[in-house]
Backbone as numpy.savetxt, mean C-alpha at the origin, in Angstrom:
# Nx Ny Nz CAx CAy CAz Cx Cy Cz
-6.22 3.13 24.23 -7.05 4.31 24.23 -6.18 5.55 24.23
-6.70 6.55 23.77 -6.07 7.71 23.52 -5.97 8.71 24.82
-6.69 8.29 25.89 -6.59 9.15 27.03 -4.98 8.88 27.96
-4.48 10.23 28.11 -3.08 10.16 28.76 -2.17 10.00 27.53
-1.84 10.03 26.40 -0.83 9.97 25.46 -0.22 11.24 25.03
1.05 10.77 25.09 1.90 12.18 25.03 3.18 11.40 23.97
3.24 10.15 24.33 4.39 9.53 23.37 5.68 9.44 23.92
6.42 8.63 24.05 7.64 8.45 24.37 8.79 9.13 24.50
9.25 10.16 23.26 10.33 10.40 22.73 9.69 12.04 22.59
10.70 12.48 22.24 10.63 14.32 22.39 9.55 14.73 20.73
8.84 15.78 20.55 8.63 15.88 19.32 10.04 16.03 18.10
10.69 16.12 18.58 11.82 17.38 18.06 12.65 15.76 17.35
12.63 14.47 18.23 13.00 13.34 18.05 13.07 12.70 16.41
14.47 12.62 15.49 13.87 12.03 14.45 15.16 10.84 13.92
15.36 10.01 15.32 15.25 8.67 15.54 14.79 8.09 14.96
15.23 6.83 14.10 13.99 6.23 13.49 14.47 4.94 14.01
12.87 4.25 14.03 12.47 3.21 15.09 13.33 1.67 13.69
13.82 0.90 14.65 14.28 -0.52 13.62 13.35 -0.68 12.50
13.73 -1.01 11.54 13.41 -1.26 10.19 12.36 -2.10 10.71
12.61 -2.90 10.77 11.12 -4.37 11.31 9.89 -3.46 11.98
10.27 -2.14 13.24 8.86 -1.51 13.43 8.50 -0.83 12.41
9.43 0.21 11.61 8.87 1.10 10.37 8.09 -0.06 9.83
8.13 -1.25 9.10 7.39 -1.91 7.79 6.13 -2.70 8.59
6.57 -2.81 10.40 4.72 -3.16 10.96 4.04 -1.73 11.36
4.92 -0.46 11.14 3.76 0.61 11.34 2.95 0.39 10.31
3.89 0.71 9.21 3.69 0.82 7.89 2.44 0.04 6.80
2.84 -1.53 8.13 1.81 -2.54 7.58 0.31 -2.22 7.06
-0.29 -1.50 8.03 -1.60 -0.99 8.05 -1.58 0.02 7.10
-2.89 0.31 6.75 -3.70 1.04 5.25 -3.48 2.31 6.28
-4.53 1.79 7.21 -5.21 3.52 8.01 -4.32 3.96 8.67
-2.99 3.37 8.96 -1.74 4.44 9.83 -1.58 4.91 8.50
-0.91 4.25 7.42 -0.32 4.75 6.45 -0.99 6.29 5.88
-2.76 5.74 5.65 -3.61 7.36 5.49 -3.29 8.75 6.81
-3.24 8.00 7.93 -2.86 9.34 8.94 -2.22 9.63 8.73
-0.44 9.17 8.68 0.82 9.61 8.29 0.79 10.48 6.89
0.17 10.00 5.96 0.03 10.92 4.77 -0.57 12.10 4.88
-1.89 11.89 5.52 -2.84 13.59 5.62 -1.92 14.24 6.55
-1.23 13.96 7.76 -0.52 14.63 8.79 0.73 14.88 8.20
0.78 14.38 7.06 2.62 15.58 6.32 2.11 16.53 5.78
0.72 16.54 5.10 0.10 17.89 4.11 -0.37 19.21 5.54
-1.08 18.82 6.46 -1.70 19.69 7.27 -0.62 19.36 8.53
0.20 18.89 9.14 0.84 19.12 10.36 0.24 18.72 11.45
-1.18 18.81 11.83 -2.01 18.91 12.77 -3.44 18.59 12.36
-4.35 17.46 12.86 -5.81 17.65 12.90 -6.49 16.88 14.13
-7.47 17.62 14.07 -8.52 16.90 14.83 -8.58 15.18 14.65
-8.99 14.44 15.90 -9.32 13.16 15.35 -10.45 13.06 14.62
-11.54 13.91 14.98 -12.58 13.79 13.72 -12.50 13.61 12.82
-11.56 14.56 12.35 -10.94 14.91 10.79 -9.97 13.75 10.04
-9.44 13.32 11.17 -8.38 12.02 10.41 -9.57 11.21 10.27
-10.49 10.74 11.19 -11.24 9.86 10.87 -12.16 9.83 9.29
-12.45 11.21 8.87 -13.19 11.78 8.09 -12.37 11.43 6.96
-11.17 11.59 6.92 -10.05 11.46 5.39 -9.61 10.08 5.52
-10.01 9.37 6.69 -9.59 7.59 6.63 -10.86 7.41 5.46
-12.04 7.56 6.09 -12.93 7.05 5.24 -13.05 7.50 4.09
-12.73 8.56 3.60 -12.66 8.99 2.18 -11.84 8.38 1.19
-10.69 8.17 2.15 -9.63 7.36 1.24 -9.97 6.12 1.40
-10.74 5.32 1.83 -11.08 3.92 2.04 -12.03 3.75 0.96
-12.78 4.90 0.61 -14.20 5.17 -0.17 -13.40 4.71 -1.70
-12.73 5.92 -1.63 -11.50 6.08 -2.80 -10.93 4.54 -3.23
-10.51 3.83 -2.39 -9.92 2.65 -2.33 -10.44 1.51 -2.97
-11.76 1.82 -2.48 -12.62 0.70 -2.85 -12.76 -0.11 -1.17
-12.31 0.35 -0.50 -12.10 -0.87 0.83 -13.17 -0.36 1.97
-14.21 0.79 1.57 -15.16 1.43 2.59 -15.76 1.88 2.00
-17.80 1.51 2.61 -18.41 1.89 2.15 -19.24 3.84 2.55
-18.11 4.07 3.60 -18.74 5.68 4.48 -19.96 5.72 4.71
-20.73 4.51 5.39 -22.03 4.75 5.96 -21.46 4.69 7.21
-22.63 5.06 8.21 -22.11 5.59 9.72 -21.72 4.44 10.55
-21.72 3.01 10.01 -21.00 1.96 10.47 -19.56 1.99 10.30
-19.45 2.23 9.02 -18.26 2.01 8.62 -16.95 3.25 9.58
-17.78 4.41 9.63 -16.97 5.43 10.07 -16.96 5.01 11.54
-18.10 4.86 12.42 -17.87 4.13 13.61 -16.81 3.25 13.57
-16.60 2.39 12.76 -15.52 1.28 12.94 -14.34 1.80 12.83
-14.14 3.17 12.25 -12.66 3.89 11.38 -12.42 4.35 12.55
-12.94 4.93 13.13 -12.96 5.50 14.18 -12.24 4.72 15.76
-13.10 4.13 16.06 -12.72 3.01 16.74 -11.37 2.12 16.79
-10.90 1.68 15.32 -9.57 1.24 15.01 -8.49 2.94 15.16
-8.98 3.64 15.16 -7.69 4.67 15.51 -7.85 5.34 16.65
-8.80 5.27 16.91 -8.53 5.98 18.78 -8.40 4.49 19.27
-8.66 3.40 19.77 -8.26 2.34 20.28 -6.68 1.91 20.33
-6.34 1.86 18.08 -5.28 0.95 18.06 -4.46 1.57 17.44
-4.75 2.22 16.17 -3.46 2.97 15.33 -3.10 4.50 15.90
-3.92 5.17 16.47 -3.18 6.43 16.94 -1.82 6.10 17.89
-2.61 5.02 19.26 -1.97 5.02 20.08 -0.64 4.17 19.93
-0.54 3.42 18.68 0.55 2.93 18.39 1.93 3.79 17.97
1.16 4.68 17.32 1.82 5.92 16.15 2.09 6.50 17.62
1.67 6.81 18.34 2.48 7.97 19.48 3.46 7.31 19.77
2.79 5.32 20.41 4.40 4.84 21.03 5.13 4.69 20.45
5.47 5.13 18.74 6.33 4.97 18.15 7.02 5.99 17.93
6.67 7.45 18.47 6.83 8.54 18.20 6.66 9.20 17.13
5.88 8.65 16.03 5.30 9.00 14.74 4.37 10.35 14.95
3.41 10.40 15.91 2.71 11.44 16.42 2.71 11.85 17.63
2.03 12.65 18.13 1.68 13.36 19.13 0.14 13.66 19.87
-0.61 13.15 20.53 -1.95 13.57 20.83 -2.04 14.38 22.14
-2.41 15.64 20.91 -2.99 16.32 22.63 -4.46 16.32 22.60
-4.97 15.90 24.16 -5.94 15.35 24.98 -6.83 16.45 24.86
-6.34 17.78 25.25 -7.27 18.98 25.68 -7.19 19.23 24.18
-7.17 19.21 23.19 -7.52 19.54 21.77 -8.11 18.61 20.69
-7.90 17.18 21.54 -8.43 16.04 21.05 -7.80 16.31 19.43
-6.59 16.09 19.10 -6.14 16.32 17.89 -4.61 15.73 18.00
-4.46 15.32 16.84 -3.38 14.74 16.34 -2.14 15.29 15.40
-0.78 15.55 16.18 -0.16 16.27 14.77 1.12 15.06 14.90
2.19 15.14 13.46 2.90 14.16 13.35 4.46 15.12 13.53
5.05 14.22 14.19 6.43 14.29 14.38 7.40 14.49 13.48
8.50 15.26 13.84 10.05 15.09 12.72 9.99 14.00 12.29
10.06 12.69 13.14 9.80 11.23 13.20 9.39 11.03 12.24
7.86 11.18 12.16 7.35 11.30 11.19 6.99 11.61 10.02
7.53 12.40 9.80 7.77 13.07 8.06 8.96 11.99 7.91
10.11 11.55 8.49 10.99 10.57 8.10 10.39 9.41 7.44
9.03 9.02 7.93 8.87 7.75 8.08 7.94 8.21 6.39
7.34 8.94 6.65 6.79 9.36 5.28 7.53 9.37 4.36
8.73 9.32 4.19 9.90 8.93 2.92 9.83 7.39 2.27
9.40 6.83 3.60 9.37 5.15 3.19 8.29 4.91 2.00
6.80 5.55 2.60 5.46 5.63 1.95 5.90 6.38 0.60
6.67 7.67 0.65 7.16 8.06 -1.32 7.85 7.05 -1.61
8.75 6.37 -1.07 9.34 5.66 -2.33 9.30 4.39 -2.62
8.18 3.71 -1.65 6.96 2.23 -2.35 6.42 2.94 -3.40
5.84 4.45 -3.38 4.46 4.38 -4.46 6.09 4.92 -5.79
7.29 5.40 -5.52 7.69 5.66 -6.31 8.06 4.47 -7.28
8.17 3.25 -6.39 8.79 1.85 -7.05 8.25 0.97 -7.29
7.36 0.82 -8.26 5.78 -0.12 -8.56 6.96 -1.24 -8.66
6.47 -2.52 -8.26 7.44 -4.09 -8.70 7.05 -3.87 -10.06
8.57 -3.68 -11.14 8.06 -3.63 -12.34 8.52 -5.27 -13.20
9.16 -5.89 -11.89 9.08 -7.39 -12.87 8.03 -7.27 -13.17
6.81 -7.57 -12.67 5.50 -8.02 -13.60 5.60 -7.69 -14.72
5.67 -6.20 -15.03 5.38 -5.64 -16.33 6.34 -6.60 -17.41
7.56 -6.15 -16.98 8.37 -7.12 -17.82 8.54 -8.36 -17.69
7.97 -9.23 -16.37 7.55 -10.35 -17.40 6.18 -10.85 -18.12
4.94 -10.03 -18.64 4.07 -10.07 -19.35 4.90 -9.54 -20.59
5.51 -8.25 -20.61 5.96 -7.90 -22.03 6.62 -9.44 -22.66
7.86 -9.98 -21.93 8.41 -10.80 -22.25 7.38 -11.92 -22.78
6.56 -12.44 -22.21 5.66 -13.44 -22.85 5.16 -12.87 -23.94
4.42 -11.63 -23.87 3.74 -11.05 -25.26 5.00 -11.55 -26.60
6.17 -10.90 -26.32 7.21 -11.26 -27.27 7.31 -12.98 -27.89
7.46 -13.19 -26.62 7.76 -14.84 -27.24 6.46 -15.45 -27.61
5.40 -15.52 -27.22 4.60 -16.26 -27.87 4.02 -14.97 -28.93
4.25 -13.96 -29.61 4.00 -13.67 -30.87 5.34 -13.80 -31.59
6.57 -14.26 -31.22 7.30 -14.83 -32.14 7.30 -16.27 -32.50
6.59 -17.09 -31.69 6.55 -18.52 -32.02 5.37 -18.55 -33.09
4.50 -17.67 -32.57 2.98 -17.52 -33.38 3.31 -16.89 -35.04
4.93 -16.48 -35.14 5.54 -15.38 -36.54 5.59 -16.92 -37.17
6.78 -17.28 -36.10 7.52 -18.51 -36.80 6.13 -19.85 -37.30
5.43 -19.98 -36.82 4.29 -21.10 -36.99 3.87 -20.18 -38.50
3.44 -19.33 -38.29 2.73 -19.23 -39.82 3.65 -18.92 -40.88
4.72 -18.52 -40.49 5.99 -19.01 -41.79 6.80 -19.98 -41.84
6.46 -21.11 -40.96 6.55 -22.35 -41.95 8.06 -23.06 -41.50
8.59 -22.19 -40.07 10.54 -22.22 -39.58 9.97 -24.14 -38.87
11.16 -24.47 -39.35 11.43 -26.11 -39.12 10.79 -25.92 -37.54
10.36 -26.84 -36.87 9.85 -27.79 -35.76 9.07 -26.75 -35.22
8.47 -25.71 -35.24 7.88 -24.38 -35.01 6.31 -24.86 -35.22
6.75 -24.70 -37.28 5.83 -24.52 -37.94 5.07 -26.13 -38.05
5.55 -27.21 -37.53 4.96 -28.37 -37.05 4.15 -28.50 -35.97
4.38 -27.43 -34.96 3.27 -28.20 -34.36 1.96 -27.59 -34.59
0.93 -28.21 -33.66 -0.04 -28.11 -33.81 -0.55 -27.07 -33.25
-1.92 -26.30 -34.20 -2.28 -24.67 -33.58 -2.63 -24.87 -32.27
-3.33 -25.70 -32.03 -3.69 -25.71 -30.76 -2.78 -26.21 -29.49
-1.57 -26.60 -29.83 0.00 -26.64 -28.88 0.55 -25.48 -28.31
0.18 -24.37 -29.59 0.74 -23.19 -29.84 -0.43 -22.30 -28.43
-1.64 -22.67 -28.81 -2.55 -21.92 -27.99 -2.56 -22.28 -26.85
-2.54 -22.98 -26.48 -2.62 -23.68 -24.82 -0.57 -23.37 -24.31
0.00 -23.51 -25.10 1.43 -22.70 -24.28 1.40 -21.34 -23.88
0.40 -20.88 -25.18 0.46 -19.19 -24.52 -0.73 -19.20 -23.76
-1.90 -19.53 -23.65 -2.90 -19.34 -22.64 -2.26 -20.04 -21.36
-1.42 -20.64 -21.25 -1.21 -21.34 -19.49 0.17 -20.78 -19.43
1.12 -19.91 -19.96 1.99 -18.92 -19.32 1.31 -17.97 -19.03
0.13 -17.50 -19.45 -0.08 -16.19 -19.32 -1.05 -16.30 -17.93
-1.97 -17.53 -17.67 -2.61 -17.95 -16.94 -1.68 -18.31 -15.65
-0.61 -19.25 -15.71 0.11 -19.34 -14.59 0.76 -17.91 -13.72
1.18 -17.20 -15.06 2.05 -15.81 -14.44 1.02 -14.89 -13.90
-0.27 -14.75 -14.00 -1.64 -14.05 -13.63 -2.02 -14.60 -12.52
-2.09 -15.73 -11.87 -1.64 -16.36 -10.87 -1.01 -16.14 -9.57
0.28 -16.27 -10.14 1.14 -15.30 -9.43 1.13 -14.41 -9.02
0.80 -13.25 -10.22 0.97 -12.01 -9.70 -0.33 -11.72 -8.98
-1.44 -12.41 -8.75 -2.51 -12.15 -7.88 -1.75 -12.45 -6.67
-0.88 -13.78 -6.51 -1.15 -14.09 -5.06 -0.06 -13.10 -4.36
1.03 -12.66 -5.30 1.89 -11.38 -4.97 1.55 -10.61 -4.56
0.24 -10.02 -4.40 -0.60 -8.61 -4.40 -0.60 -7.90 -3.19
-1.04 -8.82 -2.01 -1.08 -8.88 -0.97 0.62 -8.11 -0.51
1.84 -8.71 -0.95 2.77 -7.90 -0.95 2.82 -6.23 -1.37
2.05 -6.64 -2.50 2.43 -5.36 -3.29 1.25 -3.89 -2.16
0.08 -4.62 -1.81 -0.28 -3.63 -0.62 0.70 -3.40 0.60
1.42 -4.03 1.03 2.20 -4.28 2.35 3.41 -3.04 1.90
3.91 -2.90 0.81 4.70 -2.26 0.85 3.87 -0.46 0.48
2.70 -0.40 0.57 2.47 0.97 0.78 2.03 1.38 -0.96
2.17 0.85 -1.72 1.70 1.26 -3.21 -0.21 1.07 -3.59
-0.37 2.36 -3.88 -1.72 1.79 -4.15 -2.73 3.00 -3.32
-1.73 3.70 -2.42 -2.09 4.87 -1.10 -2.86 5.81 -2.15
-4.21 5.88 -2.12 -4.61 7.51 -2.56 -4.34 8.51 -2.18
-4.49 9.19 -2.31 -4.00 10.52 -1.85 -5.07 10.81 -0.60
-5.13 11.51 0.22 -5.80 11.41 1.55 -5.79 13.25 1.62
């Protein structure tokens, strides 16, 4: 709970906490949205963070902003993510203003969040380009006729490229879950 939090470490503090805590602050969607709105404005109300969680959740696709949903946004950050973010020294809550501003700390840690969204995993891309290539060069070589190519059968040809492209789609679904963990994907808040 948010009553009595002041945070560990000085504001002025820009210490940064072991790599292993930055990537479990980090873990979470809705720290990641506070940390972002609290580098643009410095300071807000918890109302207000709660108000730009759900917008960006809306945004996301991951919230529907009916008064359940904001109850629940709510709830997960005065309960669990504010008070984490203070003991980490990421923020600051003052009590008599019921408001939240983020730390030196914190703008540090906000470097991590630019440069996931700066570094999309671009294997994927290149390895779909790479398949596009090779199976429209086997698909060149089949209809002009190049020794052991142009033998086999069309439908050898079709089922190699439908189950690379199917296996690697696969993959990169069950990758995904990574690819949120590292912070890519953050709307803007």
């Amino acid at each position: 709970m948010l009553s009595g939090l002041r945070g560990p470490l000085s504001v002025d503090s820009t210490e940064m906490p072991p790599r292993s805590e930055v990537y479990r602050l980090l873990k979470n969607r809705r720290r990641r949205y506070v940390i972002l709105y609290l580098s643009r404005v410095r300071s807000a109300p918890v109302g207000e963070l709660v108000d730009r969680v759900v917008a960006a959740e809306r945004a996301h696709d991951t919230g529907s902003g009916d008064p359940a949903h904001r109850d629940a946004v709510y709830a997960s950050l005065h309960q669990t993510h504010v008070p984490e973010l203070v003991d980490a020294g990421i923020v600051v809550y003052d009590e008599d203003e019921r408001s939240v501003a983020l730390t030196r700390r914190g703008d540090r840690l906000r470097a991590y969040i630019d440069a996931a969204e700066r570094t999309p995993p671009r294997i994927w891309a290149r390895l779909f380009l790479f398949q596009s290539l090779l199976w429209t060069a086997v698909a060149a070589a089949a209809l002009t006729g190049v020794p052991v190519v142009g033998e086999l059968p069309t439908s050898a040809i079709l089922l190699g490229c439908i189950g690379t492209f199917l296996a690697t789609s696969v993959l990169y679904v069950l990758d995904g879950p990574a690819v949120s963990r590292r912070g890519v994907g953050c709307p803007s808040v």
